[in-house]
């Protein structure tokens, strides 16, 4: 028991020093792909971030690319720990399917209608909570695509698939601007 | 003249629930009907699968309490195959189960239930100095200065001014049934926001023992985390100390925030100590086993049945008795091969979907026919309430000393008689009482785990029956857990090393069940009768009682729904009933 207790005291110090180190680098640039992969175009954000992870991550070592799926409230700490946040998501703006929509800062809504359950804590509500808690990232940007289909299915519709390369290019341009310090919000 | 009030969906719960209530001319609920409007169907998916992987499917019933269906599943398979798990595995499971309660109950109180009692917008009227004074008089929690509350209030003001109430948008702010003074509204709002930080820290327990969160990993025969103090990748001293720290944070938050807040809020809602009583029948499968899970006498939460509020006589239910546990479908959208009037034990359970309800969109359900995707589970033909109140009553009635002391302390503080526990307020207080009991028990399981590891026992897995060739041709098992929302049971039948039948009877199926073949109402339905509504088209009072059960419809019934469909929140029909 004593040996275990000794080891635990020792390791507690390790944990503290590790978390201090992590804390220093934590407020960083985060690209978050959102959506449900099971509802075709609803999964746009996840498809996009996976493509970025595969092809572009090496060009942006200082950026974290993350598949946020439908994790809802679980994403709050990640949002609050980032200083610049780029969201990729399917967005219903009432436009032609495949239209690319960009919103920045306060243009991104913090609430999206009746909340049915904690399963459906929408990402906008996560932003709302971060705001009330005074921990919203300084730089906030959303690139979205108007869906053509939300039917059951793990692939994007042809219209939305066709605009994916353009979305990825926009992400790249935006990140380059952010990193070189030119892209004001 | 009476009117039909329809609440669909009930918000701030898990999943989709519809309540139809008949309200008389003076605004009092006369009859209520509870309908699950989604279907689950996991039973169909599990057929013919390897029983060792069933936990990974059942776990996905819910994205919030993501351990309970795995525990019930692995225990069912271990029961069927007669597998005993090592001591460390049992202690680690108990710590994970304890964490789930504390985490879930705190989040339910602040994030799903508090907004029924706390008027967030009214917190803007508070004097932060008064809030600070109240906070410091009820707790030693350090975040209690006037400046701290002033800062929270300023941020809340800017949110309200922006017109985007965000997470607080969906409530009946200003409703006359809100009774708290502004200072306490501000206190609770501050703690709502603090609970978000706290939950981020305490999920570490599941991440360490189960590899990830949500949806940690599980293992039939033990736990999937090997213990090796000299390894960087196993359960080592560093990880154990993180678990210890997380448990400490849980203890502090429960003692210094959750319990004091409950006792500060409850005195303003004493009328709810006489409302929402419900059935008076309670069932628990029990939880926190000792080294032998088959010895129910060693459970911290006893396995028991209480009938008609009689706390002097606890009956031990037998989950494998075909006559005791039955599910009825006379008012649920299923067909039974033996006819709908007969109840079936879960070992013989059938999942034949047959929707006969109205085509949506519809005004109201025909409650004389089938009206829910939830079956009606019954014990010896009787409807039961499950959940925190059932567990606290079972511990109280069986003489658990700490439960008795806490219950009496709460009743004394509220100056309420013991009958007050059978109510909406009693259910909400019971959730807090058991959280305190379990968070203290957690510290004990953690110390036991450290002591057992220190003694040289590092076993976490019993692999004797891992190979399917070691299994009998036919086996049946019952697995259980007391999920945060109540008694959860899984029944598995294994034939030829594959699942031939699997049935889940989940807490919300007991509580939210429709009427049965005899026309007996379920717990939600019974609890709403007699509830007066101050403003019938803003039925806050109904939400308070339904939320006191902590509905988990996602687990009771499950399907994929296109998110964001416009849904009517409350409708009033003019029908004369």
PDB file of C-alpha atoms in Angstrom, chain B residues 167-273:
ATOM      1  CA  UNK B 167     -29.901  27.452 -24.363  1.00  0.00           C
ATOM      2  CA  UNK B 168     -32.302  29.373 -22.117  1.00  0.00           C
ATOM      3  CA  UNK B 169     -34.730  30.215 -24.919  1.00  0.00           C
ATOM      4  CA  UNK B 170     -37.177  27.394 -24.426  1.00  0.00           C
ATOM      5  CA  UNK B 171     -38.989  28.014 -21.148  1.00  0.00           C
ATOM      6  CA  UNK B 172     -41.968  29.826 -19.676  1.00  0.00           C
ATOM      7  CA  UNK B 173     -40.081  32.772 -18.154  1.00  0.00           C
ATOM      8  CA  UNK B 174     -42.310  34.967 -16.022  1.00  0.00           C
ATOM      9  CA  UNK B 175     -44.867  32.152 -15.468  1.00  0.00           C
ATOM     10  CA  UNK B 176     -46.763  32.738 -12.174  1.00  0.00           C
ATOM     11  CA  UNK B 177     -45.732  29.284 -10.916  1.00  0.00           C
ATOM     12  CA  UNK B 178     -42.101  30.428 -10.564  1.00  0.00           C
ATOM     13  CA  UNK B 179     -41.687  31.282  -6.874  1.00  0.00           C
ATOM     14  CA  UNK B 180     -37.986  31.795  -6.191  1.00  0.00           C
ATOM     15  CA  UNK B 181     -36.716  35.230  -5.182  1.00  0.00           C
ATOM     16  CA  UNK B 182     -34.324  36.802  -7.727  1.00  0.00           C
ATOM     17  CA  UNK B 183     -31.256  36.223  -5.511  1.00  0.00           C
ATOM     18  CA  UNK B 184     -31.757  32.448  -5.534  1.00  0.00           C
ATOM     19  CA  UNK B 185     -32.525  32.452  -9.257  1.00  0.00           C
ATOM     20  CA  UNK B 186     -29.112  34.044  -9.771  1.00  0.00           C
ATOM     21  CA  UNK B 187     -27.402  31.540  -7.467  1.00  0.00           C
ATOM     22  CA  UNK B 188     -28.843  28.551  -9.336  1.00  0.00           C
ATOM     23  CA  UNK B 189     -28.054  30.091 -12.726  1.00  0.00           C
ATOM     24  CA  UNK B 190     -24.406  30.509 -11.703  1.00  0.00           C
ATOM     25  CA  UNK B 191     -24.237  26.867 -10.648  1.00  0.00           C
ATOM     26  CA  UNK B 192     -25.908  25.772 -13.898  1.00  0.00           C
ATOM     27  CA  UNK B 193     -22.908  27.273 -15.692  1.00  0.00           C
ATOM     28  CA  UNK B 194     -20.350  25.905 -13.218  1.00  0.00           C
ATOM     29  CA  UNK B 195     -21.687  22.369 -13.552  1.00  0.00           C
ATOM     30  CA  UNK B 196     -20.415  22.398 -17.149  1.00  0.00           C
ATOM     31  CA  UNK B 197     -16.811  22.712 -15.964  1.00  0.00           C
ATOM     32  CA  UNK B 198     -17.306  20.110 -13.305  1.00  0.00           C
ATOM     33  CA  UNK B 199     -18.708  17.476 -15.673  1.00  0.00           C
ATOM     34  CA  UNK B 200     -15.722  17.873 -17.967  1.00  0.00           C
ATOM     35  CA  UNK B 201     -13.438  16.836 -15.092  1.00  0.00           C
ATOM     36  CA  UNK B 202     -15.453  13.935 -13.712  1.00  0.00           C
ATOM     37  CA  UNK B 203     -15.850  12.019 -16.991  1.00  0.00           C
ATOM     38  CA  UNK B 204     -12.155  11.143 -16.569  1.00  0.00           C
ATOM     39  CA  UNK B 205     -13.280   8.122 -14.524  1.00  0.00           C
ATOM     40  CA  UNK B 206     -14.950   6.531 -17.544  1.00  0.00           C
ATOM     41  CA  UNK B 207     -12.177   7.553 -19.890  1.00  0.00           C
ATOM     42  CA  UNK B 208      -9.553   5.863 -17.710  1.00  0.00           C
ATOM     43  CA  UNK B 209     -11.407   2.617 -17.010  1.00  0.00           C
ATOM     44  CA  UNK B 210     -13.176   2.354 -20.371  1.00  0.00           C
ATOM     45  CA  UNK B 211     -10.676   3.971 -22.758  1.00  0.00           C
ATOM     46  CA  UNK B 212     -13.005   6.735 -23.938  1.00  0.00           C
ATOM     47  CA  UNK B 213     -16.127   8.741 -23.189  1.00  0.00           C
ATOM     48  CA  UNK B 214     -18.938   8.783 -24.199  1.00  0.00           C
ATOM     49  CA  UNK B 215     -19.445   5.061 -24.804  1.00  0.00           C
ATOM     50  CA  UNK B 216     -16.519   3.464 -22.945  1.00  0.00           C
ATOM     51  CA  UNK B 217     -15.385  -0.105 -23.648  1.00  0.00           C
ATOM     52  CA  UNK B 218     -16.692  -3.133 -21.769  1.00  0.00           C
ATOM     53  CA  UNK B 219     -15.799  -6.803 -21.491  1.00  0.00           C
ATOM     54  CA  UNK B 220     -17.785  -9.923 -20.672  1.00  0.00           C
ATOM     55  CA  UNK B 221     -15.844 -11.526 -17.793  1.00  0.00           C
ATOM     56  CA  UNK B 222     -14.327  -8.382 -16.299  1.00  0.00           C
ATOM     57  CA  UNK B 223     -13.126  -4.948 -17.326  1.00  0.00           C
ATOM     58  CA  UNK B 224     -10.989  -4.089 -20.374  1.00  0.00           C
ATOM     59  CA  UNK B 225      -8.285  -2.199 -18.436  1.00  0.00           C
ATOM     60  CA  UNK B 226      -5.339  -4.313 -17.250  1.00  0.00           C
ATOM     61  CA  UNK B 227      -3.647  -3.209 -14.028  1.00  0.00           C
ATOM     62  CA  UNK B 228       0.130  -2.757 -14.220  1.00  0.00           C
ATOM     63  CA  UNK B 229       1.731  -0.124 -12.025  1.00  0.00           C
ATOM     64  CA  UNK B 230       4.917  -0.224 -14.107  1.00  0.00           C
ATOM     65  CA  UNK B 231       3.249   0.296 -17.466  1.00  0.00           C
ATOM     66  CA  UNK B 232       2.497   3.546 -19.254  1.00  0.00           C
ATOM     67  CA  UNK B 233      -0.517   2.117 -21.058  1.00  0.00           C
ATOM     68  CA  UNK B 234      -2.255   0.084 -18.332  1.00  0.00           C
ATOM     69  CA  UNK B 235      -4.130   1.217 -15.235  1.00  0.00           C
ATOM     70  CA  UNK B 236      -1.152   2.616 -13.317  1.00  0.00           C
ATOM     71  CA  UNK B 237      -0.570   4.854 -10.313  1.00  0.00           C
ATOM     72  CA  UNK B 238      -0.922   8.035 -12.354  1.00  0.00           C
ATOM     73  CA  UNK B 239      -4.298   7.043 -13.751  1.00  0.00           C
ATOM     74  CA  UNK B 240      -5.532   5.854 -10.384  1.00  0.00           C
ATOM     75  CA  UNK B 241      -4.668   9.241  -8.932  1.00  0.00           C
ATOM     76  CA  UNK B 242      -6.653  10.990 -11.675  1.00  0.00           C
ATOM     77  CA  UNK B 243      -9.649   8.834 -10.706  1.00  0.00           C
ATOM     78  CA  UNK B 244      -9.100   9.770  -7.069  1.00  0.00           C
ATOM     79  CA  UNK B 245      -9.027  13.457  -7.936  1.00  0.00           C
ATOM     80  CA  UNK B 246     -12.221  13.144  -9.980  1.00  0.00           C
ATOM     81  CA  UNK B 247     -13.988  11.430  -7.083  1.00  0.00           C
ATOM     82  CA  UNK B 248     -12.844  14.239  -4.792  1.00  0.00           C
ATOM     83  CA  UNK B 249     -14.340  16.809  -7.195  1.00  0.00           C
ATOM     84  CA  UNK B 250     -17.612  14.892  -7.203  1.00  0.00           C
ATOM     85  CA  UNK B 251     -17.738  14.840  -3.402  1.00  0.00           C
ATOM     86  CA  UNK B 252     -17.049  18.578  -3.186  1.00  0.00           C
ATOM     87  CA  UNK B 253     -19.672  19.550  -5.761  1.00  0.00           C
ATOM     88  CA  UNK B 254     -22.366  17.343  -4.234  1.00  0.00           C
ATOM     89  CA  UNK B 255     -21.655  18.507  -0.667  1.00  0.00           C
ATOM     90  CA  UNK B 256     -21.067  22.183  -1.386  1.00  0.00           C
ATOM     91  CA  UNK B 257     -23.285  22.951  -4.390  1.00  0.00           C
ATOM     92  CA  UNK B 258     -25.946  20.351  -5.278  1.00  0.00           C
ATOM     93  CA  UNK B 259     -27.308  19.537  -1.793  1.00  0.00           C
ATOM     94  CA  UNK B 260     -27.261  23.152  -0.483  1.00  0.00           C
ATOM     95  CA  UNK B 261     -28.991  24.370  -3.680  1.00  0.00           C
ATOM     96  CA  UNK B 262     -31.698  21.734  -3.407  1.00  0.00           C
ATOM     97  CA  UNK B 263     -32.375  22.741   0.187  1.00  0.00           C
ATOM     98  CA  UNK B 264     -32.385  26.435  -0.758  1.00  0.00           C
ATOM     99  CA  UNK B 265     -34.875  25.951  -3.607  1.00  0.00           C
ATOM    100  CA  UNK B 266     -37.243  23.322  -2.162  1.00  0.00           C
ATOM    101  CA  UNK B 267     -38.856  25.474   0.576  1.00  0.00           C
ATOM    102  CA  UNK B 268     -40.408  27.687  -2.123  1.00  0.00           C
ATOM    103  CA  UNK B 269     -42.142  24.729  -3.737  1.00  0.00           C
ATOM    104  CA  UNK B 270     -43.608  22.842  -0.793  1.00  0.00           C
ATOM    105  CA  UNK B 271     -46.920  22.482  -2.658  1.00  0.00           C
ATOM    106  CA  UNK B 272     -45.074  19.885  -4.781  1.00  0.00           C
ATOM    107  CA  UNK B 273     -44.665  17.756  -1.667  1.00  0.00           C
TER     108      UNK B 273
END
